[in-house]
DNA sequence: ACAGTTTATAAGGTATACCTTATAATCCAC
DNA sequence: GTGGATTATAAGGTATACCTTATAAACTGT
């Protein structure tokens, strides 16, 4: 197995899983990568042989300790590069995410640590993802799930799909933004309406599911 | 052909060739990579189909214009990352070279330009390699070729082999160092002796061939 | 409890980029 | 101009990581 492939799989498992013990169905991994389920199954078997994941037939994969460590290290590198690209080189945040997706595989531990120090030991990526690997705050709720009248602060955008990031940026909904839900459209197909610092914006339901908030 | 492989070959051709029109023998490429000549031959044929090189049977390869452009762009990225790793993250210069060998493939044009701006548009890598692609100064001579009594300034270390770089660093022979040749040992197996700012050092003949200087 | 869906496994295929062994063509130095 | 070294080419092989098609097994809801 090539190192980069291993990392991509472990990173994906970490990002997509709901919690550490609930196995992630291979179908979800396949869909995430756009690979056939058969290919993902093959790769997962190799990952299990390598001691990175545990495979639970008919249920999915969980990360072993080694797998979790590797995934966390990857995510940390990813987010540090994102900060560098975004803060130091002023790259748009969707491009920062994309480029970091390559750089993340090419920085040994020593470089990562020095990069973190240079950046001032940041705590989150430009999209709100934690850099010091810690549990996601249990207080986070997605924008979609908030009711009319709620006031909340954006903590994070996840998942970090480039086109989604571009739309979110246009609405100025970056982490830190304070927001009040002023209206809500009908059910599944609906959108959420909200006002922020005077301005108003309409967030499509699908996008609202990727915006995570903390009620204030 | 995968982009990274193409880049590695073009970069190697550029670094190893003596001048633009003299073809580089495949044997030298094979030796550089540690690949079999047959494999290199196969790859060179694909590179020719791709329009990156021209192959002159029994003589070697030359870069096409597209190939030269790609090689120069790669070298530029390589050297900018070296400067970043060395200046900003304080990595030892041999490690900077090694890590840059990976990062160089993962930075799109836009990132490269911003990186260069952030670094203050540097003109050379930590080992003296030019960043703005220009002809190497014709005044450069290698340390090995200088006679006793000559006074010169180090301009560059090439090739950038990590262990060579470590030895050179220990002798404090980085680009900029001023040096006077005070003695020279016998022929091929010999070493060159020199004094620098009071200190004295003995440079093995093989290493002296990689230290390029400008007579002052 | 069984039908229908989901998941697993078997079998064979592709492309990339490396390998070895063997033979053929060419070059070069004497 | 020929013989020994270099270089080219042919043929077949490996590993990785993806693919499709087809069949089998297990799960799940009614
Ligand atoms: Mn990646
Ligand atoms: Mn991010
Ligand atoms: Mn490289
Ligand atoms: Mn360099």
Tab-separated table of N, CA, C and O in Angstrom, chain B residues 47-144:
chain	number	residue	atom	x	y	z
B	47	UNK	N	7.839	10.056	-22.595
B	47	UNK	CA	8.056	11.497	-22.460
B	47	UNK	C	8.157	12.152	-23.837
B	47	UNK	O	7.698	13.275	-24.042
B	48	UNK	N	8.750	11.422	-24.782
B	48	UNK	CA	8.856	11.979	-26.128
B	48	UNK	C	7.468	12.072	-26.778
B	48	UNK	O	7.129	13.094	-27.374
B	49	UNK	N	6.673	11.006	-26.615
B	49	UNK	CA	5.293	11.042	-27.125
B	49	UNK	C	4.518	12.210	-26.522
B	49	UNK	O	3.688	12.825	-27.189
B	50	UNK	N	4.801	12.471	-25.262
B	50	UNK	CA	4.111	13.557	-24.575
B	50	UNK	C	4.635	14.942	-24.966
B	50	UNK	O	4.089	15.952	-24.542
B	51	UNK	N	5.704	14.963	-25.757
B	51	UNK	CA	6.234	16.246	-26.218
B	51	UNK	C	7.139	16.936	-25.212
B	51	UNK	O	7.415	18.125	-25.343
B	52	UNK	N	7.627	16.201	-24.216
B	52	UNK	CA	8.454	16.817	-23.176
B	52	UNK	C	9.943	16.801	-23.517
B	52	UNK	O	10.700	17.665	-23.083
B	53	UNK	N	10.338	15.746	-24.240
B	53	UNK	CA	11.760	15.621	-24.574
B	53	UNK	C	11.901	15.206	-26.032
B	53	UNK	O	10.942	14.753	-26.665
B	54	UNK	N	13.125	15.372	-26.523
B	54	UNK	CA	13.430	14.795	-27.822
B	54	UNK	C	14.489	13.743	-27.573
B	54	UNK	O	15.424	13.964	-26.781
B	55	UNK	N	14.319	12.601	-28.218
B	55	UNK	CA	15.227	11.494	-27.981
B	55	UNK	C	16.133	11.322	-29.187
B	55	UNK	O	15.660	11.192	-30.318
B	56	UNK	N	17.415	11.327	-28.928
B	56	UNK	CA	18.398	11.165	-30.005
B	56	UNK	C	19.062	9.809	-29.828
B	56	UNK	O	19.942	9.674	-28.970
B	57	UNK	N	18.663	8.811	-30.617
B	57	UNK	CA	19.164	7.444	-30.398
B	57	UNK	C	20.690	7.391	-30.282
B	57	UNK	O	21.392	8.077	-31.025
B	58	UNK	N	21.131	6.618	-29.345
B	58	UNK	CA	22.559	6.411	-29.082
B	58	UNK	C	23.245	7.660	-28.530
B	58	UNK	O	24.444	7.670	-28.325
B	59	UNK	N	22.477	8.747	-28.325
B	59	UNK	CA	23.101	9.956	-27.813
B	59	UNK	C	22.461	10.423	-26.513
B	59	UNK	O	23.184	10.751	-25.568
B	60	UNK	N	21.145	10.388	-26.458
B	60	UNK	CA	20.493	10.805	-25.215
B	60	UNK	C	19.240	11.630	-25.436
B	60	UNK	O	18.671	11.622	-26.526
B	61	UNK	N	18.806	12.348	-24.398
B	61	UNK	CA	17.613	13.194	-24.478
B	61	UNK	C	17.949	14.663	-24.337
B	61	UNK	O	18.854	15.032	-23.594
B	62	UNK	N	17.169	15.484	-25.027
B	62	UNK	CA	17.187	16.922	-24.778
B	62	UNK	C	15.759	17.318	-24.429
B	62	UNK	O	14.804	16.644	-24.819
B	63	UNK	N	15.612	18.409	-23.707
B	63	UNK	CA	14.288	18.895	-23.350
B	63	UNK	C	13.712	19.713	-24.495
B	63	UNK	O	14.427	20.485	-25.139
B	64	UNK	N	12.428	19.546	-24.759
B	64	UNK	CA	11.750	20.439	-25.698
B	64	UNK	C	11.488	21.751	-24.963
B	64	UNK	O	11.817	21.888	-23.783
B	65	UNK	N	10.856	22.682	-25.651
B	65	UNK	CA	10.542	23.940	-24.968
B	65	UNK	C	9.574	23.674	-23.809
B	65	UNK	O	9.778	24.172	-22.699
B	66	UNK	N	8.558	22.859	-24.087
B	66	UNK	CA	7.601	22.520	-23.027
B	66	UNK	C	8.315	21.837	-21.866
B	66	UNK	O	8.034	22.112	-20.689
B	67	UNK	N	9.235	20.940	-22.197
B	67	UNK	CA	9.974	20.227	-21.159
B	67	UNK	C	10.837	21.156	-20.329
B	67	UNK	O	10.909	21.035	-19.095
B	68	UNK	N	11.470	22.098	-21.009
B	68	UNK	CA	12.311	23.066	-20.301
B	68	UNK	C	11.462	23.916	-19.367
B	68	UNK	O	11.818	24.133	-18.198
B	69	UNK	N	10.323	24.369	-19.882
B	69	UNK	CA	9.431	25.181	-19.055
B	69	UNK	C	9.008	24.425	-17.803
B	69	UNK	O	9.032	24.971	-16.694
B	70	UNK	N	8.614	23.166	-17.992
B	70	UNK	CA	8.152	22.375	-16.857
B	70	UNK	C	9.282	22.160	-15.855
B	70	UNK	O	9.081	22.236	-14.636
B	71	UNK	N	10.484	21.901	-16.374
B	71	UNK	CA	11.636	21.680	-15.490
B	71	UNK	C	11.955	22.948	-14.700
B	71	UNK	O	12.187	22.901	-13.489
B	72	UNK	N	11.936	24.084	-15.388
B	72	UNK	CA	12.240	25.345	-14.710
B	72	UNK	C	11.189	25.668	-13.647
B	72	UNK	O	11.515	26.122	-12.549
B	73	UNK	N	9.940	25.392	-13.973
B	73	UNK	CA	8.866	25.648	-13.007
B	73	UNK	C	9.049	24.759	-11.782
B	73	UNK	O	8.881	25.202	-10.640
B	74	UNK	N	9.410	23.506	-12.022
B	74	UNK	CA	9.634	22.570	-10.908
B	74	UNK	C	10.794	23.040	-10.032
B	74	UNK	O	10.687	23.092	-8.812
B	75	UNK	N	11.897	23.387	-10.684
B	75	UNK	CA	13.083	23.836	-9.946
B	75	UNK	C	12.775	25.075	-9.121
B	75	UNK	O	13.218	25.215	-7.988
B	76	UNK	N	11.986	25.956	-9.696
B	76	UNK	CA	11.595	27.180	-8.993
B	76	UNK	C	10.799	26.846	-7.734
B	76	UNK	O	11.076	27.359	-6.651
B	77	UNK	N	9.806	25.964	-7.890
B	77	UNK	CA	9.012	25.561	-6.722
B	77	UNK	C	9.905	24.896	-5.681
B	77	UNK	O	9.812	25.195	-4.489
B	78	UNK	N	10.773	24.010	-6.153
B	78	UNK	CA	11.685	23.316	-5.251
B	78	UNK	C	12.481	24.305	-4.416
B	78	UNK	O	12.557	24.192	-3.195
B	79	UNK	N	13.049	25.295	-5.069
B	79	UNK	CA	13.941	26.231	-4.390
B	79	UNK	C	13.182	27.191	-3.487
B	79	UNK	O	13.688	27.593	-2.433
B	80	UNK	N	11.976	27.552	-3.890
B	80	UNK	CA	11.175	28.415	-3.024
B	80	UNK	C	10.801	27.664	-1.741
B	80	UNK	O	10.894	28.210	-0.637
B	81	UNK	N	10.402	26.413	-1.878
B	81	UNK	CA	10.083	25.634	-0.678
B	81	UNK	C	11.316	25.452	0.189
B	81	UNK	O	11.241	25.491	1.419
B	82	UNK	N	12.464	25.276	-0.435
B	82	UNK	CA	13.704	25.166	0.336
B	82	UNK	C	13.937	26.422	1.167
B	82	UNK	O	14.306	26.348	2.339
B	83	UNK	N	13.725	27.564	0.539
B	83	UNK	CA	13.900	28.822	1.263
B	83	UNK	C	12.920	28.909	2.430
B	83	UNK	O	13.283	29.281	3.531
B	84	UNK	N	11.684	28.532	2.161
B	84	UNK	CA	10.672	28.565	3.217
B	84	UNK	C	11.070	27.649	4.375
B	84	UNK	O	11.084	28.054	5.543
B	85	UNK	N	11.402	26.425	4.039
B	85	UNK	CA	11.730	25.440	5.069
B	85	UNK	C	12.978	25.863	5.838
B	85	UNK	O	13.065	25.699	7.052
B	86	UNK	N	13.920	26.414	5.118
B	86	UNK	CA	15.189	26.778	5.715
B	86	UNK	C	15.088	28.091	6.499
B	86	UNK	O	15.455	28.166	7.669
B	87	UNK	N	14.537	29.127	5.872
B	87	UNK	CA	14.493	30.457	6.499
B	87	UNK	C	13.385	30.571	7.529
B	87	UNK	O	13.585	31.088	8.621
B	88	UNK	N	12.191	30.117	7.151
B	88	UNK	CA	11.034	30.352	8.012
B	88	UNK	C	10.902	29.267	9.079
B	88	UNK	O	10.644	29.545	10.237
B	89	UNK	N	11.114	28.008	8.677
B	89	UNK	CA	10.966	26.931	9.656
B	89	UNK	C	12.300	26.444	10.221
B	89	UNK	O	12.333	25.511	11.022
B	90	UNK	N	13.391	27.040	9.795
B	90	UNK	CA	14.719	26.696	10.330
B	90	UNK	C	15.084	25.220	10.214
B	90	UNK	O	15.712	24.661	11.109
B	91	UNK	N	14.708	24.612	9.122
B	91	UNK	CA	15.114	23.219	8.906
B	91	UNK	C	16.573	23.197	8.436
B	91	UNK	O	16.990	24.085	7.699
B	92	UNK	N	17.356	22.181	8.864
B	92	UNK	CA	18.715	22.037	8.338
B	92	UNK	C	18.665	21.949	6.818
B	92	UNK	O	17.720	21.385	6.270
B	93	UNK	N	19.676	22.477	6.156
B	93	UNK	CA	19.556	22.618	4.704
B	93	UNK	C	19.495	21.309	3.925
B	93	UNK	O	18.978	21.282	2.815
B	94	UNK	N	19.999	20.226	4.491
B	94	UNK	CA	19.864	18.957	3.781
B	94	UNK	C	18.438	18.438	3.880
B	94	UNK	O	17.876	17.920	2.922
B	95	UNK	N	17.828	18.625	5.059
B	95	UNK	CA	16.420	18.223	5.210
B	95	UNK	C	15.517	19.099	4.349
B	95	UNK	O	14.539	18.628	3.767
B	96	UNK	N	15.838	20.363	4.285
B	96	UNK	CA	15.050	21.287	3.467
B	96	UNK	C	15.017	20.781	2.024
B	96	UNK	O	13.968	20.756	1.381
B	97	UNK	N	16.178	20.357	1.542
B	97	UNK	CA	16.241	19.838	0.176
B	97	UNK	C	15.351	18.600	0.005
B	97	UNK	O	14.602	18.481	-0.952
B	98	UNK	N	15.451	17.688	0.960
B	98	UNK	CA	14.685	16.442	0.879
B	98	UNK	C	13.179	16.703	0.921
B	98	UNK	O	12.427	16.188	0.084
B	99	UNK	N	12.729	17.496	1.879
B	99	UNK	CA	11.300	17.777	2.012
B	99	UNK	C	10.791	18.556	0.806
B	99	UNK	O	9.711	18.280	0.279
B	100	UNK	N	11.590	19.493	0.328
B	100	UNK	CA	11.192	20.271	-0.851
B	100	UNK	C	10.989	19.356	-2.060
B	100	UNK	O	10.180	19.650	-2.939
B	101	UNK	N	11.721	18.244	-2.066
B	101	UNK	CA	11.573	17.265	-3.148
B	101	UNK	C	10.172	16.691	-3.220
B	101	UNK	O	9.750	16.188	-4.268
B	102	UNK	N	9.428	16.746	-2.124
B	102	UNK	CA	8.030	16.312	-2.133
B	102	UNK	C	7.089	17.489	-2.348
B	102	UNK	O	6.154	17.420	-3.132
B	103	UNK	N	7.346	18.573	-1.628
B	103	UNK	CA	6.444	19.732	-1.703
B	103	UNK	C	6.384	20.314	-3.112
B	103	UNK	O	5.357	20.816	-3.548
B	104	UNK	N	7.515	20.235	-3.822
B	104	UNK	CA	7.612	20.829	-5.160
B	104	UNK	C	6.519	20.367	-6.131
B	104	UNK	O	6.191	21.075	-7.071
B	105	UNK	N	5.954	19.184	-5.875
B	105	UNK	CA	4.937	18.646	-6.797
B	105	UNK	C	3.532	19.078	-6.426
B	105	UNK	O	2.595	18.817	-7.163
B	106	UNK	N	3.402	19.712	-5.276
B	106	UNK	CA	2.060	19.936	-4.731
B	106	UNK	C	1.660	21.401	-4.632
B	106	UNK	O	0.791	21.745	-3.864
B	107	UNK	N	2.311	22.269	-5.389
B	107	UNK	CA	1.937	23.679	-5.283
B	107	UNK	C	1.599	24.243	-6.653
B	107	UNK	O	2.461	24.362	-7.507
B	108	UNK	N	0.329	24.592	-6.872
B	108	UNK	CA	-0.055	25.192	-8.151
B	108	UNK	C	0.599	26.568	-8.322
B	108	UNK	O	1.044	27.181	-7.350
B	109	UNK	N	0.635	27.016	-9.542
B	109	UNK	CA	1.233	28.307	-9.916
B	109	UNK	C	0.877	29.443	-8.957
B	109	UNK	O	1.753	30.174	-8.488
B	110	UNK	N	-0.408	29.580	-8.655
B	110	UNK	CA	-0.854	30.684	-7.805
B	110	UNK	C	-0.186	30.637	-6.437
B	110	UNK	O	0.211	31.667	-5.884
B	111	UNK	N	-0.042	29.436	-5.898
B	111	UNK	CA	0.574	29.290	-4.584
B	111	UNK	C	2.057	29.633	-4.664
B	111	UNK	O	2.607	30.325	-3.803
B	112	UNK	N	2.699	29.163	-5.743
B	112	UNK	CA	4.125	29.432	-5.929
B	112	UNK	C	4.401	30.930	-5.940
B	112	UNK	O	5.327	31.411	-5.286
B	113	UNK	N	3.589	31.669	-6.687
B	113	UNK	CA	3.819	33.106	-6.797
B	113	UNK	C	3.635	33.811	-5.460
B	113	UNK	O	4.409	34.680	-5.087
B	114	UNK	N	2.612	33.392	-4.727
B	114	UNK	CA	2.382	34.019	-3.423
B	114	UNK	C	3.482	33.661	-2.435
B	114	UNK	O	3.879	34.471	-1.590
B	115	UNK	N	3.957	32.426	-2.565
B	115	UNK	CA	5.042	31.994	-1.690
B	115	UNK	C	6.283	32.835	-1.958
B	115	UNK	O	6.953	33.314	-1.040
B	116	UNK	N	6.559	33.038	-3.245
B	116	UNK	CA	7.726	33.835	-3.624
B	116	UNK	C	7.608	35.248	-3.071
B	116	UNK	O	8.569	35.807	-2.529
B	117	UNK	N	6.415	35.823	-3.184
B	117	UNK	CA	6.187	37.172	-2.679
B	117	UNK	C	6.391	37.205	-1.166
B	117	UNK	O	7.064	38.090	-0.632
B	118	UNK	N	5.810	36.216	-0.488
B	118	UNK	CA	5.945	36.157	0.974
B	118	UNK	C	7.417	36.088	1.392
B	118	UNK	O	7.839	36.684	2.376
B	119	UNK	N	8.210	35.364	0.634
B	119	UNK	CA	9.625	35.194	0.971
B	119	UNK	C	10.467	36.390	0.527
B	119	UNK	O	11.676	36.425	0.769
B	120	UNK	N	9.829	37.353	-0.136
B	120	UNK	CA	10.559	38.537	-0.583
B	120	UNK	C	11.266	38.324	-1.906
B	120	UNK	O	12.346	38.863	-2.125
B	121	UNK	N	10.654	37.538	-2.767
B	121	UNK	CA	11.220	37.259	-4.095
B	121	UNK	C	12.711	36.923	-4.019
B	121	UNK	O	13.550	37.619	-4.600
B	122	UNK	N	13.054	35.858	-3.326
B	122	UNK	CA	14.467	35.494	-3.181
B	122	UNK	C	15.057	35.108	-4.533
B	122	UNK	O	14.333	34.703	-5.433
B	123	UNK	N	16.373	35.236	-4.654
B	123	UNK	CA	17.008	34.940	-5.942
B	123	UNK	C	17.704	33.605	-5.992
B	123	UNK	O	18.073	33.133	-7.062
B	124	UNK	N	17.907	32.986	-4.832
B	124	UNK	CA	18.600	31.696	-4.827
B	124	UNK	C	18.109	30.830	-3.681
B	124	UNK	O	17.618	31.339	-2.669
B	125	UNK	N	18.223	29.518	-3.844
B	125	UNK	CA	17.882	28.593	-2.770
B	125	UNK	C	19.020	28.599	-1.745
B	125	UNK	O	20.064	29.205	-1.982
B	126	UNK	N	18.836	27.959	-0.594
B	126	UNK	CA	19.872	27.993	0.446
B	126	UNK	C	21.207	27.403	-0.027
B	126	UNK	O	22.228	27.623	0.602
B	127	UNK	N	21.167	26.665	-1.128
B	127	UNK	CA	22.389	26.055	-1.645
B	127	UNK	C	22.932	26.834	-2.835
B	127	UNK	O	23.864	26.393	-3.492
B	128	UNK	N	22.315	27.966	-3.115
B	128	UNK	CA	22.816	28.827	-4.173
B	128	UNK	C	22.190	28.635	-5.539
B	128	UNK	O	22.564	29.299	-6.485
B	129	UNK	N	21.258	27.725	-5.661
B	129	UNK	CA	20.600	27.502	-6.952
B	129	UNK	C	19.693	28.668	-7.286
B	129	UNK	O	18.964	29.157	-6.417
B	130	UNK	N	19.711	29.152	-8.528
B	130	UNK	CA	18.933	30.331	-8.908
B	130	UNK	C	17.435	30.068	-8.915
B	130	UNK	O	16.993	29.024	-9.368
B	131	UNK	N	16.658	30.998	-8.395
B	131	UNK	CA	15.204	30.840	-8.350
B	131	UNK	C	14.560	31.449	-9.581
B	131	UNK	O	13.725	30.833	-10.228
B	132	UNK	N	14.946	32.675	-9.924
B	132	UNK	CA	14.491	33.227	-11.196
B	132	UNK	C	15.339	32.551	-12.263
B	132	UNK	O	16.542	32.748	-12.307
B	133	UNK	N	14.702	31.700	-13.091
B	133	UNK	CA	15.485	30.869	-13.991
B	133	UNK	C	16.353	31.716	-14.923
B	133	UNK	O	15.842	32.430	-15.759
B	134	UNK	N	17.645	31.634	-14.748
B	134	UNK	CA	18.573	32.369	-15.594
B	134	UNK	C	19.809	31.490	-15.788
B	134	UNK	O	19.986	30.520	-15.084
B	135	UNK	N	20.618	31.842	-16.737
B	135	UNK	CA	21.811	31.045	-16.975
B	135	UNK	C	22.730	31.105	-15.756
B	135	UNK	O	22.825	32.133	-15.087
B	136	UNK	N	23.347	29.972	-15.460
B	136	UNK	CA	24.320	29.946	-14.375
B	136	UNK	C	25.496	30.832	-14.770
B	136	UNK	O	25.942	30.798	-15.911
B	137	UNK	N	25.967	31.621	-13.838
B	137	UNK	CA	27.092	32.519	-14.117
B	137	UNK	C	28.281	31.751	-14.679
B	137	UNK	O	28.691	30.730	-14.150
B	138	UNK	N	28.814	32.245	-15.776
B	138	UNK	CA	29.931	31.574	-16.421
B	138	UNK	C	31.204	31.694	-15.590
B	138	UNK	O	32.180	31.007	-15.822
B	139	UNK	N	31.153	32.571	-14.584
B	139	UNK	CA	32.334	32.811	-13.760
B	139	UNK	C	32.544	31.707	-12.724
B	139	UNK	O	33.588	31.628	-12.099
B	140	UNK	N	31.513	30.882	-12.546
B	140	UNK	CA	31.615	29.841	-11.531
B	140	UNK	C	32.641	28.766	-11.881
B	140	UNK	O	32.693	28.280	-13.004
B	141	UNK	N	33.450	28.432	-10.875
B	141	UNK	CA	34.404	27.333	-11.039
B	141	UNK	C	34.273	26.459	-9.822
B	141	UNK	O	33.963	26.942	-8.736
B	142	UNK	N	34.545	25.173	-9.970
B	142	UNK	CA	34.398	24.362	-8.773
B	142	UNK	C	35.673	24.412	-7.947
B	142	UNK	O	36.776	24.622	-8.459
B	143	UNK	N	35.481	24.262	-6.637
B	143	UNK	CA	36.577	24.376	-5.672
B	143	UNK	C	37.749	23.486	-6.061
B	143	UNK	O	38.908	23.847	-5.922
B	144	UNK	N	37.454	22.325	-6.544
B	144	UNK	CA	38.483	21.358	-6.921
B	144	UNK	C	39.445	21.929	-7.958
B	144	UNK	O	40.628	21.598	-7.966
